[in-house]
CSV table of C-alpha atoms in Angstrom, one decimal:
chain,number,residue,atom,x,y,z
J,1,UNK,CA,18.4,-3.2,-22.8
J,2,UNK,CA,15.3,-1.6,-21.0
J,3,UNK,CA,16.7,-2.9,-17.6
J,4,UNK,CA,20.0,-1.1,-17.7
J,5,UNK,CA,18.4,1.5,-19.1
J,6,UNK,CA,16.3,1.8,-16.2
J,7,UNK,CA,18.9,1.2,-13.6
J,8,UNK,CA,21.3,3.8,-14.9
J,9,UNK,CA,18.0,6.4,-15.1
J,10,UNK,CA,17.8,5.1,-11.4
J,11,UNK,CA,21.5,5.7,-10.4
J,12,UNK,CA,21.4,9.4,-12.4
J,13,UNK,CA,18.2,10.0,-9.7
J,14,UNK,CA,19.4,9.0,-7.0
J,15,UNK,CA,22.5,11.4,-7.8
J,16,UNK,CA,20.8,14.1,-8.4
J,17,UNK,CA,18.3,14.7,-5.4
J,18,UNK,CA,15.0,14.5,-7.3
J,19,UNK,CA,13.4,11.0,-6.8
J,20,UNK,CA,9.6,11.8,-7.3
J,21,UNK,CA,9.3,11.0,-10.9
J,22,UNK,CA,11.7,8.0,-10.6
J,23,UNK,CA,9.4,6.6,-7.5
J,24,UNK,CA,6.1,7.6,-9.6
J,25,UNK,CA,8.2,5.6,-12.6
J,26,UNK,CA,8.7,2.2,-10.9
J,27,UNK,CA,5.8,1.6,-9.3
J,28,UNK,CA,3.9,2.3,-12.5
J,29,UNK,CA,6.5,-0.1,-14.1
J,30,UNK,CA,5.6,-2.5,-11.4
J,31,UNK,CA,1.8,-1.8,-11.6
J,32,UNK,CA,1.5,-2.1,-15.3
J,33,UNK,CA,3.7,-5.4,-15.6
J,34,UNK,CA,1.9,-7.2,-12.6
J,35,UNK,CA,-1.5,-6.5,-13.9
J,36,UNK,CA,-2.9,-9.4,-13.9
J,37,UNK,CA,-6.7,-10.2,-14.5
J,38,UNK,CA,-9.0,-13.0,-14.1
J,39,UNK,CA,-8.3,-16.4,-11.8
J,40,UNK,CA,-4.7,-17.6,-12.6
J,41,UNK,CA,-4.9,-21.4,-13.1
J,42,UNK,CA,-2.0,-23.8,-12.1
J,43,UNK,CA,-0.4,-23.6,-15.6
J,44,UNK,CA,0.0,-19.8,-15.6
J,45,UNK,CA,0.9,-19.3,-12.2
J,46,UNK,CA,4.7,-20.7,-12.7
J,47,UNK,CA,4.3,-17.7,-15.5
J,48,UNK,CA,2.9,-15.3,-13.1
J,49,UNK,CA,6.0,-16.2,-11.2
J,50,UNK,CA,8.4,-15.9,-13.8
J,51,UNK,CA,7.6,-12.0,-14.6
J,52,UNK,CA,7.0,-11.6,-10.7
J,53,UNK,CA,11.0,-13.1,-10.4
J,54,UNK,CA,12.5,-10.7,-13.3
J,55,UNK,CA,10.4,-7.3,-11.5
J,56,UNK,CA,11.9,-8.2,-8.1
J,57,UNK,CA,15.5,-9.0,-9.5
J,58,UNK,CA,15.3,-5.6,-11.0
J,59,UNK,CA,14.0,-3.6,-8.2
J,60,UNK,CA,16.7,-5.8,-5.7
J,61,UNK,CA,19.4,-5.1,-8.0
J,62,UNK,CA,18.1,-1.0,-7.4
J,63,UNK,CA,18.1,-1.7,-3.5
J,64,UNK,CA,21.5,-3.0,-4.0
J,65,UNK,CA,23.1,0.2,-5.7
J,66,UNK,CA,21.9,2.6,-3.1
J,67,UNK,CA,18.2,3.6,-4.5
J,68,UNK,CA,15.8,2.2,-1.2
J,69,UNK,CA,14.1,5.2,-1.0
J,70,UNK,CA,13.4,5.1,-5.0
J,71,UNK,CA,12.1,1.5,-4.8
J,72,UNK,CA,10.4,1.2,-1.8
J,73,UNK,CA,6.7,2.4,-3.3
J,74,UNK,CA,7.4,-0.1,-5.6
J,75,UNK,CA,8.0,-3.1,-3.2
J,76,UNK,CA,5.3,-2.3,-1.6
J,77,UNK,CA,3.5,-1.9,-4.4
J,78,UNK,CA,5.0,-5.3,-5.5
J,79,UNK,CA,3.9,-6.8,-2.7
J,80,UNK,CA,0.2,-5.8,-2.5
J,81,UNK,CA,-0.3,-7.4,-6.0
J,82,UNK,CA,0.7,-10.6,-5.5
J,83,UNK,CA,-1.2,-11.2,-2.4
J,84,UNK,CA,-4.2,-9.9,-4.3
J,85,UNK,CA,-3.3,-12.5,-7.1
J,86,UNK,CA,-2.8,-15.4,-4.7
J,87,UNK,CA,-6.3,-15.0,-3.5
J,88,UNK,CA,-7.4,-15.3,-7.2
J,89,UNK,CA,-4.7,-18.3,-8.1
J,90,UNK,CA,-4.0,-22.0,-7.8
J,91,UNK,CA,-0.6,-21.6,-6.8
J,92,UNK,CA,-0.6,-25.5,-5.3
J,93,UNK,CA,3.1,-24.9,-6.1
J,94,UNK,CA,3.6,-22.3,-4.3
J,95,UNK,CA,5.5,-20.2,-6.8
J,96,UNK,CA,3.5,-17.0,-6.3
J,97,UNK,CA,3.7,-17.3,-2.6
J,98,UNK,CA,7.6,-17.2,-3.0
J,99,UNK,CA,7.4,-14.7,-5.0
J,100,UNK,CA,5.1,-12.5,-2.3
J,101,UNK,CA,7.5,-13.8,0.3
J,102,UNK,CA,10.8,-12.2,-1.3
J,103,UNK,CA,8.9,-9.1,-2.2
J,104,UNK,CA,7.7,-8.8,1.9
J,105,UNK,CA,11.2,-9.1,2.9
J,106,UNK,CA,12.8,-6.6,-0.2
J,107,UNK,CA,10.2,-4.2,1.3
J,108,UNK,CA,11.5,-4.5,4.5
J,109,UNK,CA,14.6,-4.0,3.6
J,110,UNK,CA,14.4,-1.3,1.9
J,111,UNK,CA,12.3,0.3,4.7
J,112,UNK,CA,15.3,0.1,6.9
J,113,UNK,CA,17.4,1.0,4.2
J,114,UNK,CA,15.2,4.2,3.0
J,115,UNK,CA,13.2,7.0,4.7
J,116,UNK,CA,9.5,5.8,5.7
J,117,UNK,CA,7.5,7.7,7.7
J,118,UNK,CA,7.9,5.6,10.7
J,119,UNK,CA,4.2,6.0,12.3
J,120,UNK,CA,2.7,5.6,8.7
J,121,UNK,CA,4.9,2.5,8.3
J,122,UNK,CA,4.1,1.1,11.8
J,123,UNK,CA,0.1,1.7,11.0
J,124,UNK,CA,0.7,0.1,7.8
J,125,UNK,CA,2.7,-3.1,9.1
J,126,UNK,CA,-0.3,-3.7,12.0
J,127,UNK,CA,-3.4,-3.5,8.8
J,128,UNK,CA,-1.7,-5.4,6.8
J,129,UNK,CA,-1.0,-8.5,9.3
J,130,UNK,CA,-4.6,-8.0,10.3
J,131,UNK,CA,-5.7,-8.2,7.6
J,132,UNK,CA,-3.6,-11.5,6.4
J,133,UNK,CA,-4.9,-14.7,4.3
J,134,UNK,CA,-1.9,-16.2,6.3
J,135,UNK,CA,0.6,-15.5,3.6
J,136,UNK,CA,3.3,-13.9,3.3
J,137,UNK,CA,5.2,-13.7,6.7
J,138,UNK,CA,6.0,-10.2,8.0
J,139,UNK,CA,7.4,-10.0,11.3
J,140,UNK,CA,8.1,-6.9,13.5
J,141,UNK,CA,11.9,-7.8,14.1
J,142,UNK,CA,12.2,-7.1,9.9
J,143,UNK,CA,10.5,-3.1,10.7
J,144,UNK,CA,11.5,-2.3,14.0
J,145,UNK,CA,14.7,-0.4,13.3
J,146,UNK,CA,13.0,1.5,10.9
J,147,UNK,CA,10.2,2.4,13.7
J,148,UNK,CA,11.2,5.6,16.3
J,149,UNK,CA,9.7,5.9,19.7
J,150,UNK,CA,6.4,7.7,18.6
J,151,UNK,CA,5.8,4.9,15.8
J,152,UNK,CA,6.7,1.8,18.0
J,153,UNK,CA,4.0,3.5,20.6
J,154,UNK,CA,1.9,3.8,17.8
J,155,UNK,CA,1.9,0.5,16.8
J,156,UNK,CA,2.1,-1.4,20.3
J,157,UNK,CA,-1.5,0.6,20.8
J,158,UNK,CA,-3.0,-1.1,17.2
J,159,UNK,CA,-1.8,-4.1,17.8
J,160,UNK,CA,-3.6,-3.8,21.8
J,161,UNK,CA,-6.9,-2.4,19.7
J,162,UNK,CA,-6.8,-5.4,17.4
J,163,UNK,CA,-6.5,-8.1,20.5
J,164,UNK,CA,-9.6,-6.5,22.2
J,165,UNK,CA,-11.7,-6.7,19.0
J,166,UNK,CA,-11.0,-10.4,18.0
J,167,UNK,CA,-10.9,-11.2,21.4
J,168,UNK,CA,-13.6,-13.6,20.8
J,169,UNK,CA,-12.3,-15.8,18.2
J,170,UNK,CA,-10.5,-18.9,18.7
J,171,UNK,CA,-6.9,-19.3,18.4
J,172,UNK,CA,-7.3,-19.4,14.1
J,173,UNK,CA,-8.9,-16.2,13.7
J,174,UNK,CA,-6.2,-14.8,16.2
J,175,UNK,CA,-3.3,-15.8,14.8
J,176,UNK,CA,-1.8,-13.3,13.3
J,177,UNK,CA,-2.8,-11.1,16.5
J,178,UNK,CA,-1.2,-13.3,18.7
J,179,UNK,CA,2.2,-13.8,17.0
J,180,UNK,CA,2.4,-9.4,17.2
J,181,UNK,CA,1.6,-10.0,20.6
J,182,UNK,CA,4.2,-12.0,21.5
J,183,UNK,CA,6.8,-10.0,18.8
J,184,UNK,CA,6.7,-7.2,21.1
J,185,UNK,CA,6.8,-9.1,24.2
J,186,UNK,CA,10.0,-10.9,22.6
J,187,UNK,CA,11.1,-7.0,21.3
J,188,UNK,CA,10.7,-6.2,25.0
J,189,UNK,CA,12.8,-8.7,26.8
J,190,UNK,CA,9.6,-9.4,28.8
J,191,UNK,CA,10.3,-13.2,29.2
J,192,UNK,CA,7.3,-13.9,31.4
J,193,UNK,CA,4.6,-12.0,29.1
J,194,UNK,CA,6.0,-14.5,26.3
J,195,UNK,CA,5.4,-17.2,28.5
J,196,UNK,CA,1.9,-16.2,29.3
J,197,UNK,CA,1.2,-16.1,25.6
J,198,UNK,CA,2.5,-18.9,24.7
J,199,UNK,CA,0.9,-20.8,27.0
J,200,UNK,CA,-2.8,-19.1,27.1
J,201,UNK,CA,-4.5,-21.1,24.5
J,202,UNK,CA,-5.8,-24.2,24.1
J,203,UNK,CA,-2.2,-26.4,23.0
J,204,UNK,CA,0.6,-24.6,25.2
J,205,UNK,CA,3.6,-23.9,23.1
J,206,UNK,CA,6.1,-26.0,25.3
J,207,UNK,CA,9.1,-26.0,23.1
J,208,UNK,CA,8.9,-22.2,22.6
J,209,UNK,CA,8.7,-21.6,25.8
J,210,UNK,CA,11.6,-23.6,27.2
J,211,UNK,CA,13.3,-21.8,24.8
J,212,UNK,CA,12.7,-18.8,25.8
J,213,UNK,CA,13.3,-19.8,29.1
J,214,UNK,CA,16.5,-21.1,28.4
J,215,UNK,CA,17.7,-18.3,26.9
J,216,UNK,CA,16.7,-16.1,29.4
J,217,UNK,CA,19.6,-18.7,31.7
J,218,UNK,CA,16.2,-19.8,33.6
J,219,UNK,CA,17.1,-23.2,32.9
């Protein structure tokens, strides 16, 4: 079997120190299975699913045994593909989008897991929210331990350079913005920044924020 082939290729790597070629080796695996061309109708994207759902189990069932260094690449990798082929998709069922989902949070876990460069990963994590259709949902609480000091400064000053350039649009075309705005006010403890935020535009958050406010024993 090609799988357990693979995994015990994986598990030999991983023992022996030398996981360049096995990275190069799954993300090509991951490249070449996922290559997808052309607009994916409603019929094909349960099948676009189906091989999504056996490349994930595979690379999960890696991140399992001890190989999140190995895999990572290829999350991410994973990842990047299927929000490209959601864009070109009817996936009214949602199927891809699950897919995309799962492979956001595998890659987050195996970015805690593993051994990212920390400011690369916290540059990365700020793009690639900006840069969101709205799909899938990657939240700063799932990279954070994988962040040091330099990389969470890093990050809190993208996320600041993003707000001041789409400081003009309304509250759509800041959403994404605005959620990592208030992620790192939440990150911070700062209770009355969250508030703020929550209650800036032009529908006030209420239950959020009596939430927050709760929590915070502020009944």
């Amino acid at each position: 079997d090609s799988g357990v082939r693979r995994l015990l290729e994986i598990r030999a790597t991983t023992a022996a120190g030398d996981d360049a070629h096995a990275k190069a080796e799954r993300e090509a695996y991951v490249r070449n299975t996922l290559a997808f061309r052309g607009f994916v109708d409603y019929r094909r994207s349960f099948e676009v699913a189906g091989v999504a759902s056996e490349v994930l189990d595979e690379l999960e069932n890696h991140l399992n045994g001890g190989a999140a260094e190995i895999v990572r690449p290829a999350l991410l990798c994973a990842l990047t593909l299927l929000r490209k082929i959601i864009e070109q998709a009817d996936d009214s069922s949602g199927s891809i989008g699950d897919q995309c989902q799962r492979a956001a949070d595998l890659y987050a876990r195996a970015c805690r897991l593993g051994e990212p460069d920390p400011v690369k990963l916290a540059t990365w994590l700020v793009k690639f929210r900006a840069d969101s259709p709205g799909w899938p949902n990657l939240v700063l609480a799932d990279f954070v331990d994988a962040f040091d000091e330099r990389a969470l400064g890093t990050y809190r000053r993208a996320v600041a350079a993003l707000d001041r350039k789409l400081e003009d649009r309304d509250q759509w075309g800041r959403f994404e913005v605005d959620a990592m705005l208030l992620e790192l006010a939440d990150h911070d403890g700062d209770v009355d920044r969250a508030v703020h935020l929550l209650a800036e535009r032009e529908h006030p958050q209420y239950g959020a924020i009596v939430d927050r406010l709760r929590a915070a024993g502020r009944t």
